[in-house]
Amino acid sequence: MSSNKLPEEIYHEILIRLPVKSVLKSKSVCKSWYSQISNPNFVKSHLNQTKNNSSSNSRLLLGIGDDLHSIGYDSLVPSMDFEDSAVRMRYPFKLQIQCVRLFGSCDGLVFLWLYGCSVYSDDGEDILCAWNPATREYKNIPQSPSIHFNDICINGLVYDGKNDDYKFVIGADGLSELTTFVEIFSLRSNSWERILTPYWSTYGDWKTGVLVNGDLHWLAKGECGVCIVYLDISCGMPWFKEIQLPTVPNLEFLIVGVLEEGCLCVVSDNGDSVGLGRVQVWEMKVYGVRESWTKRYVITNERITKSVMVTEPGWKIIWSFKNGKIVFMDSHKLVLYDPKHRTAVERNLDRLAYFTSEANYVESLFSLNSDTYVGTELLEESTEDEESTEEDEESTEDEG
């Protein structure tokens, strides 16, 4: 049957449901498909379709030394071998660095900080780049003007819908309390912007912003105590704003997260010395309205309560399924918690343990317009080596 027998709308609906790899192959079928797939509106439609099936399409990325691994959330079910489903990823400059750090993910785009002594150069400079794992395209990013890698306390990646731009955020605590220096990189303008915020990161460890309503959220200390701060990029200039936490005595707030329905949540410790019902999950029913905070879950399962009591800042909500199940995570294991039955299934990371960074990821067709792809730089290096070898052989023959 020829391709003009069906309406173009049908082909469109089929194409937006295909994985990225299949869509890219489909570009070579005919000119009309190439044009359709290359259209920015199609790229957005494909991404929205992928997000609608988030549980089946989303993956967990783990950075461990100089390796990146990708694991499907579906493999968390007890009947599957979790670690065997992990896929080692080939990322930009892998052979040139000693360690990789994930600095955020949004709409199929991942920011990487690649650091350590370079194998191919004496300067050992760090490399910062944006990368689309699905298309293999990447783009080098200029280094931050004033924030050093070791000083970073907050980071994240967010989409600026008003300007159709992606913005990479890093922050470092200031010299005085309640100040944080934040630098924001615009992918569109390829430039950095610096702002000063009147907040201090909690616990002093590295925090990746949680995306809710299109904005990045962190737990921080302000003039009035601990609160949630978010980066509002909808106005003319980026600005940090506060969301007040529940007004309940003796609660220590540990983690900011997001539930599957898109609601902002926070995990707290009520300080119960016995540990029964110590861990609570509060949900903000109406975004931005303090009075709408509602206690969603009280967790008594020891796999969760003991982990939170021991690790506290390192424990986090990494994922939430539509059926209500929540994935808690630290550097050693993942725990799939079922609030309905109050059960928890622990999945040890074993060979993937002691990772240094993680990110949620869904694939997309987004283009960085850089025309540089993972693998091509290796080919170029290989070609140069071959040419060098041929020259050495010719020189040896001449000398003979």
Short mmCIF file of C-alpha atoms in Angstrom, two decimals:
data_model
loop_
_atom_site.label_atom_id
_atom_site.label_comp_id
_atom_site.label_asym_id
_atom_site.label_seq_id
_atom_site.Cartn_x
_atom_site.Cartn_y
_atom_site.Cartn_z
CA MET A 1 0.00 0.00 0.00
CA SER A 2 1.47 3.37 -0.98
CA SER A 3 2.11 6.01 1.65
CA ASN A 4 -0.55 8.37 0.27
CA LYS A 5 -3.43 6.01 1.03
CA LEU A 6 -3.72 7.15 4.65
CA PRO A 7 -4.23 10.73 5.88
CA GLU A 8 -1.10 12.50 7.13
CA GLU A 9 -2.77 12.84 10.55
CA ILE A 10 -2.65 9.05 10.96
CA TYR A 11 1.07 8.92 10.21
CA HIS A 12 1.60 11.77 12.66
CA GLU A 13 -0.17 9.86 15.44
CA ILE A 14 1.90 6.78 14.70
CA LEU A 15 5.22 8.61 14.58
CA ILE A 16 4.76 10.49 17.88
CA ARG A 17 4.28 7.13 19.63
CA LEU A 18 7.54 5.63 18.36
CA PRO A 19 10.79 5.69 20.37
CA VAL A 20 13.37 8.27 19.32
CA LYS A 21 15.60 5.75 17.54
CA SER A 22 12.71 4.59 15.34
CA VAL A 23 11.60 8.15 14.62
CA LEU A 24 15.10 9.14 13.51
CA LYS A 25 15.18 6.18 11.14
CA SER A 26 11.79 7.22 9.77
CA LYS A 27 13.25 10.55 8.61
CA SER A 28 14.82 8.73 5.66
CA VAL A 29 11.51 7.23 4.44
CA CYS A 30 10.42 10.26 2.41
CA LYS A 31 10.75 14.04 2.24
CA SER A 32 7.37 14.71 3.85
CA TRP A 33 8.24 12.56 6.88
CA TYR A 34 11.65 14.21 7.15
CA SER A 35 10.00 17.63 7.12
CA GLN A 36 7.36 16.59 9.64
CA ILE A 37 9.80 15.01 12.10
CA SER A 38 12.16 17.99 11.85
CA ASN A 39 9.35 20.41 12.76
CA PRO A 40 9.71 21.83 16.32
CA ASN A 41 5.99 21.30 16.88
CA PHE A 42 6.42 17.57 16.18
CA VAL A 43 9.36 17.43 18.60
CA LYS A 44 7.15 18.93 21.33
CA SER A 45 4.23 16.61 20.52
CA HIS A 46 6.53 13.59 20.68
CA LEU A 47 7.92 14.73 24.03
CA ASN A 48 4.42 15.29 25.48
CA GLN A 49 3.38 11.82 24.34
CA THR A 50 6.44 10.35 26.05
CA LYS A 51 5.72 12.24 29.27
CA ASN A 52 2.13 10.98 29.31
CA ASN A 53 3.54 7.47 29.66
CA SER A 54 6.16 8.56 32.17
CA SER A 55 6.30 5.39 34.25
CA SER A 56 7.06 3.17 31.27
CA ASN A 57 9.34 5.62 29.45
CA SER A 58 11.28 7.18 32.33
CA ARG A 59 14.67 5.92 33.42
CA LEU A 60 17.04 6.52 36.29
CA LEU A 61 20.54 7.71 35.40
CA LEU A 62 23.37 6.99 37.84
CA GLY A 63 26.86 8.48 37.72
CA ILE A 64 29.49 6.20 39.25
CA GLY A 65 33.11 7.22 38.78
CA ASP A 66 33.63 7.58 35.04
CA ASP A 67 30.57 5.44 34.21
CA LEU A 68 26.95 6.36 33.56
CA HIS A 69 24.23 3.72 33.90
CA SER A 70 20.60 3.87 32.79
CA ILE A 71 17.91 1.79 34.55
CA GLY A 72 14.22 1.57 33.68
CA TYR A 73 11.83 2.21 36.57
CA ASP A 74 9.71 -0.72 35.41
CA SER A 75 12.56 -3.01 36.47
CA LEU A 76 11.92 -2.11 40.11
CA VAL A 77 9.15 -4.71 40.33
CA PRO A 78 10.30 -7.66 42.49
CA SER A 79 10.00 -10.19 39.64
CA MET A 80 12.77 -8.51 37.62
CA ASP A 81 16.52 -8.52 38.14
CA PHE A 82 17.07 -4.84 38.82
CA GLU A 83 20.82 -4.56 38.28
CA ASP A 84 20.81 -6.74 35.16
CA SER A 85 18.53 -4.18 33.50
CA ALA A 86 21.18 -1.46 33.94
CA VAL A 87 22.72 -0.22 30.69
CA ARG A 88 26.14 1.40 30.60
CA MET A 89 25.94 4.60 28.57
CA ARG A 90 28.40 6.07 26.11
CA TYR A 91 28.62 9.79 26.82
CA PRO A 92 30.72 12.70 25.47
CA PHE A 93 34.45 12.70 26.26
CA LYS A 94 34.23 9.47 28.25
CA LEU A 95 37.81 8.51 27.44
CA GLN A 96 39.18 11.90 28.42
CA ILE A 97 38.01 12.29 32.03
CA GLN A 98 38.18 10.51 35.37
CA CYS A 99 34.69 11.20 36.74
CA VAL A 100 31.26 12.29 35.52
CA ARG A 101 28.57 14.15 37.43
CA LEU A 102 24.91 14.55 36.42
CA PHE A 103 23.81 18.13 36.96
CA GLY A 104 20.16 17.86 36.03
CA SER A 105 17.79 16.56 33.38
CA CYS A 106 14.80 18.11 31.66
CA ASP A 107 12.84 17.11 28.53
CA GLY A 108 15.43 14.58 27.40
CA LEU A 109 18.33 16.97 27.85
CA VAL A 110 21.05 16.18 30.40
CA PHE A 111 23.77 18.44 31.75
CA LEU A 112 27.10 16.80 32.56
CA TRP A 113 30.09 18.03 34.50
CA LEU A 114 33.10 15.95 33.42
CA TYR A 115 36.08 16.44 35.66
CA GLY A 116 39.46 15.09 36.63
CA CYS A 117 42.80 15.10 34.85
CA SER A 118 42.47 14.82 31.10
CA VAL A 119 44.16 11.90 29.40
CA TYR A 120 44.76 13.83 26.21
CA SER A 121 45.96 17.15 27.57
CA ASP A 122 48.19 18.49 30.35
CA ASP A 123 45.84 21.22 31.61
CA GLY A 124 43.27 18.79 33.04
CA GLU A 125 40.45 21.29 32.65
CA ASP A 126 36.91 20.20 33.51
CA ILE A 127 34.34 19.93 30.74
CA LEU A 128 30.74 21.07 31.00
CA CYS A 129 28.30 19.99 28.31
CA ALA A 130 24.64 19.57 27.39
CA TRP A 131 23.77 16.14 25.99
CA ASN A 132 20.79 14.37 24.47
CA PRO A 133 21.41 10.64 25.12
CA ALA A 134 18.66 9.57 22.70
CA THR A 135 20.08 11.41 19.68
CA ARG A 136 23.73 11.31 20.94
CA GLU A 137 24.08 15.04 20.21
CA TYR A 138 26.05 17.19 22.65
CA LYS A 139 27.23 20.77 23.02
CA ASN A 140 30.19 22.14 24.98
CA ILE A 141 29.27 24.78 27.54
CA PRO A 142 31.64 27.55 28.70
CA GLN A 143 32.82 27.23 32.29
CA SER A 144 31.09 29.17 35.05
CA PRO A 145 32.73 32.59 35.47
CA SER A 146 33.09 32.40 39.26
CA ILE A 147 31.68 29.20 40.82
CA HIS A 148 34.10 26.31 41.20
CA PHE A 149 32.90 22.72 40.90
CA ASN A 150 33.81 21.87 44.51
CA ASP A 151 31.77 24.80 45.89
CA ILE A 152 28.45 23.92 44.25
CA CYS A 153 25.59 23.27 46.69
CA ILE A 154 22.54 23.46 44.39
CA ASN A 155 22.03 22.65 40.73
CA GLY A 156 19.29 21.92 38.22
CA LEU A 157 18.02 22.20 34.67
CA VAL A 158 14.75 23.91 33.77
CA TYR A 159 12.81 24.88 30.64
CA ASP A 160 11.97 28.56 30.17
CA GLY A 161 8.74 28.39 28.17
CA LYS A 162 8.45 32.14 27.77
CA ASN A 163 11.73 32.33 25.87
CA ASP A 164 11.78 28.73 24.56
CA ASP A 165 15.10 28.25 26.30
CA TYR A 166 16.73 25.74 28.64
CA LYS A 167 18.56 27.12 31.66
CA PHE A 168 21.20 25.40 33.73
CA VAL A 169 21.44 26.51 37.36
CA ILE A 170 24.31 26.16 39.84
CA GLY A 171 24.74 27.85 43.21
CA ALA A 172 27.37 28.14 45.94
CA ASP A 173 26.85 29.31 49.52
CA GLY A 174 28.18 32.79 50.17
CA LEU A 175 30.81 33.79 52.70
CA SER A 176 28.12 34.99 55.12
CA GLU A 177 25.08 33.01 56.25
CA LEU A 178 21.82 33.33 54.32
CA THR A 179 23.44 34.16 50.99
CA THR A 180 23.91 31.96 47.96
CA PHE A 181 25.59 32.94 44.72
CA VAL A 182 23.65 31.52 41.78
CA GLU A 183 24.72 31.41 38.15
CA ILE A 184 22.27 30.62 35.37
CA PHE A 185 23.38 29.49 31.94
CA SER A 186 21.10 30.15 28.96
CA LEU A 187 21.38 27.56 26.22
CA ARG A 188 19.85 29.98 23.71
CA SER A 189 22.23 32.89 24.36
CA ASN A 190 25.18 30.64 25.33
CA SER A 191 25.94 32.93 28.28
CA TRP A 192 25.93 33.02 32.09
CA GLU A 193 24.00 35.36 34.39
CA ARG A 194 24.76 35.82 38.09
CA ILE A 195 22.32 36.64 40.91
CA LEU A 196 22.59 36.76 44.72
CA THR A 197 19.89 35.11 46.84
CA PRO A 198 19.09 35.59 50.57
CA TYR A 199 19.02 31.84 51.29
CA TRP A 200 21.36 29.16 52.56
CA SER A 201 21.27 25.54 51.46
CA THR A 202 20.22 23.06 54.15
CA TYR A 203 22.62 20.43 55.51
CA GLY A 204 25.44 21.78 53.32
CA ASP A 205 25.35 18.90 50.83
CA TRP A 206 24.68 18.84 47.10
CA LYS A 207 21.00 19.34 46.18
CA THR A 208 19.42 18.93 42.76
CA GLY A 209 16.31 21.05 42.24
CA VAL A 210 12.91 19.32 42.02
CA LEU A 211 10.81 20.29 38.99
CA VAL A 212 7.22 21.24 39.91
CA ASN A 213 4.99 23.44 37.75
CA GLY A 214 7.98 24.02 35.48
CA ASP A 215 10.13 25.56 38.24
CA LEU A 216 13.08 24.22 40.25
CA HIS A 217 12.52 23.81 44.01
CA TRP A 218 14.99 23.34 46.87
CA LEU A 219 14.84 23.10 50.65
CA ALA A 220 16.71 26.08 52.09
CA LYS A 221 17.18 28.33 55.11
CA GLY A 222 15.83 31.86 54.95
CA GLU A 223 15.47 34.71 57.43
CA CYS A 224 12.34 33.07 58.85
CA GLY A 225 13.79 29.57 59.06
CA VAL A 226 13.62 26.53 56.77
CA CYS A 227 11.42 26.94 53.70
CA ILE A 228 11.12 25.80 50.09
CA VAL A 229 12.58 28.19 47.54
CA TYR A 230 11.94 28.06 43.83
CA LEU A 231 13.44 29.77 40.82
CA ASP A 232 10.76 31.78 39.01
CA ILE A 233 11.87 32.30 35.41
CA SER A 234 8.48 33.43 34.10
CA CYS A 235 9.21 37.09 34.82
CA GLY A 236 11.69 39.27 32.98
CA MET A 237 14.62 38.23 35.16
CA PRO A 238 15.09 35.00 37.18
CA TRP A 239 14.15 35.42 40.81
CA PHE A 240 13.89 33.19 43.87
CA LYS A 241 10.62 33.02 45.79
CA GLU A 242 9.53 31.25 48.96
CA ILE A 243 6.94 28.60 49.77
CA GLN A 244 6.26 28.24 53.48
CA LEU A 245 6.23 24.77 55.03
CA PRO A 246 3.47 23.27 57.21
CA THR A 247 3.06 24.99 60.59
CA VAL A 248 3.36 21.89 62.77
CA PRO A 249 5.53 21.85 65.95
CA ASN A 250 8.55 19.53 66.19
CA LEU A 251 8.69 18.67 62.49
CA GLU A 252 12.13 18.55 60.87
CA PHE A 253 11.85 18.84 57.11
CA LEU A 254 14.32 16.65 55.23
CA ILE A 255 13.39 16.19 51.57
CA VAL A 256 11.50 18.04 48.85
CA GLY A 257 9.88 15.90 46.17
CA VAL A 258 7.05 15.63 43.70
CA LEU A 259 4.27 13.05 43.57
CA GLU A 260 3.08 11.49 40.31
CA GLU A 261 0.11 13.85 39.96
CA GLY A 262 2.56 16.76 39.96
CA CYS A 263 1.99 17.93 43.54
CA LEU A 264 4.84 19.37 45.56
CA CYS A 265 5.61 17.29 48.64
CA VAL A 266 7.99 17.33 51.58
CA VAL A 267 9.22 14.51 53.80
CA SER A 268 9.52 15.26 57.51
CA ASP A 269 10.71 13.68 60.75
CA ASN A 270 8.43 14.25 63.75
CA GLY A 271 11.19 13.51 66.24
CA ASP A 272 9.45 10.49 67.77
CA SER A 273 12.15 8.67 69.75
CA VAL A 274 10.31 5.37 69.30
CA GLY A 275 10.24 5.78 65.53
CA LEU A 276 6.60 4.82 65.05
CA GLY A 277 5.07 7.11 62.46
CA ARG A 278 8.23 9.14 62.55
CA VAL A 279 8.44 9.72 58.78
CA GLN A 280 5.65 11.74 57.22
CA VAL A 281 4.95 12.82 53.65
CA TRP A 282 3.12 16.14 53.33
CA GLU A 283 1.48 17.16 50.07
CA MET A 284 0.64 20.68 48.91
CA LYS A 285 -2.87 20.33 47.45
CA VAL A 286 -2.97 23.86 46.02
CA TYR A 287 0.39 25.05 44.79
CA GLY A 288 1.68 28.06 46.71
CA VAL A 289 -1.07 27.99 49.37
CA ARG A 290 0.43 27.20 52.76
CA GLU A 291 -2.93 26.22 54.26
CA SER A 292 -3.31 23.45 51.65
CA TRP A 293 -0.48 21.33 53.11
CA THR A 294 -1.97 17.93 53.93
CA LYS A 295 -0.40 14.94 55.64
CA ARG A 296 -0.56 12.38 52.81
CA TYR A 297 1.30 9.43 54.35
CA VAL A 298 2.57 8.35 57.76
CA ILE A 299 5.30 5.78 57.23
CA THR A 300 5.95 3.18 59.92
CA ASN A 301 7.80 0.63 57.79
CA GLU A 302 11.23 0.10 59.35
CA ARG A 303 13.00 -0.08 55.99
CA ILE A 304 12.08 3.58 55.51
CA THR A 305 12.16 4.89 59.08
CA LYS A 306 15.57 3.39 59.92
CA SER A 307 17.11 4.64 56.69
CA VAL A 308 15.83 8.17 57.21
CA MET A 309 16.98 8.21 60.85
CA VAL A 310 20.49 7.10 59.84
CA THR A 311 21.14 8.90 56.54
CA GLU A 312 18.72 11.85 56.74
CA PRO A 313 20.01 14.39 54.12
CA GLY A 314 21.21 11.63 51.78
CA TRP A 315 17.78 9.98 51.65
CA LYS A 316 15.41 11.28 48.98
CA ILE A 317 12.27 10.66 46.95
CA ILE A 318 13.48 9.79 43.46
CA TRP A 319 10.25 8.72 41.77
CA SER A 320 6.48 8.34 42.27
CA PHE A 321 4.20 6.03 40.28
CA LYS A 322 0.60 6.63 39.26
CA ASN A 323 -0.48 3.78 41.54
CA GLY A 324 0.86 5.76 44.51
CA LYS A 325 4.05 3.79 45.08
CA ILE A 326 7.12 5.87 45.93
CA VAL A 327 10.79 5.16 45.25
CA PHE A 328 13.06 6.24 48.10
CA MET A 329 16.78 6.21 47.50
CA ASP A 330 20.16 6.65 49.13
CA SER A 331 23.67 5.82 47.91
CA HIS A 332 23.31 2.11 48.73
CA LYS A 333 19.81 1.05 47.78
CA LEU A 334 16.38 1.87 46.44
CA VAL A 335 13.21 1.14 48.38
CA LEU A 336 9.86 0.81 46.61
CA TYR A 337 7.25 1.83 49.18
CA ASP A 338 3.55 0.96 48.81
CA PRO A 339 1.50 3.40 50.96
CA LYS A 340 -1.72 1.41 50.45
CA HIS A 341 -0.34 -1.78 52.02
CA ARG A 342 2.47 -0.05 53.98
CA THR A 343 5.01 -2.45 52.52
CA ALA A 344 8.50 -1.77 51.25
CA VAL A 345 10.62 -3.74 48.79
CA GLU A 346 14.34 -3.07 49.06
CA ARG A 347 16.49 -3.26 45.94
CA ASN A 348 20.20 -3.21 46.77
CA LEU A 349 22.42 -1.48 44.24
CA ASP A 350 25.47 -3.68 44.94
CA ARG A 351 27.78 -3.05 41.95
CA LEU A 352 26.01 0.28 41.27
CA ALA A 353 26.33 1.49 44.84
CA TYR A 354 28.16 4.61 45.98
CA PHE A 355 27.08 6.61 42.96
CA THR A 356 27.90 10.32 43.04
CA SER A 357 24.88 11.68 41.18
CA GLU A 358 21.53 10.68 39.74
CA ALA A 359 18.80 12.08 37.48
CA ASN A 360 15.41 11.13 36.08
CA TYR A 361 15.37 10.95 32.30
CA VAL A 362 12.90 10.64 29.42
CA GLU A 363 14.10 10.54 25.82
CA SER A 364 13.28 13.29 23.35
CA LEU A 365 14.11 14.55 19.85
CA PHE A 366 15.32 17.93 21.12
CA SER A 367 18.20 19.25 19.04
CA LEU A 368 21.09 21.29 20.41
CA ASN A 369 21.93 22.44 16.87
CA SER A 370 25.59 21.67 17.51
CA ASP A 371 26.14 18.95 14.87
CA THR A 372 28.47 17.16 17.31
CA TYR A 373 27.63 13.61 18.34
CA VAL A 374 28.98 11.01 20.72
CA GLY A 375 31.18 8.64 18.74
CA THR A 376 32.28 11.06 16.04
CA GLU A 377 35.06 12.50 18.20
CA LEU A 378 36.36 8.97 18.75
CA LEU A 379 36.31 8.38 15.00
CA GLU A 380 38.26 11.57 14.42
CA GLU A 381 40.85 10.57 17.04
CA SER A 382 41.11 7.11 15.46
CA THR A 383 41.59 8.66 12.00
CA GLU A 384 44.31 10.95 13.34
CA ASP A 385 46.07 7.97 14.94
CA GLU A 386 45.90 6.05 11.65
CA GLU A 387 47.30 9.01 9.73
CA SER A 388 50.09 9.37 12.30
CA THR A 389 50.88 5.65 12.00
CA GLU A 390 50.98 5.87 8.17
CA GLU A 391 53.35 8.85 8.37
CA ASP A 392 55.64 6.94 10.78
CA GLU A 393 55.64 3.91 8.44
CA GLU A 394 56.49 6.12 5.41
CA SER A 395 59.29 7.75 7.41
CA THR A 396 60.67 4.34 8.39
CA GLU A 397 60.58 3.16 4.74
CA ASP A 398 62.40 6.31 3.59
CA GLU A 399 65.06 5.79 6.24
CA GLY A 400 65.44 2.15 5.14
#
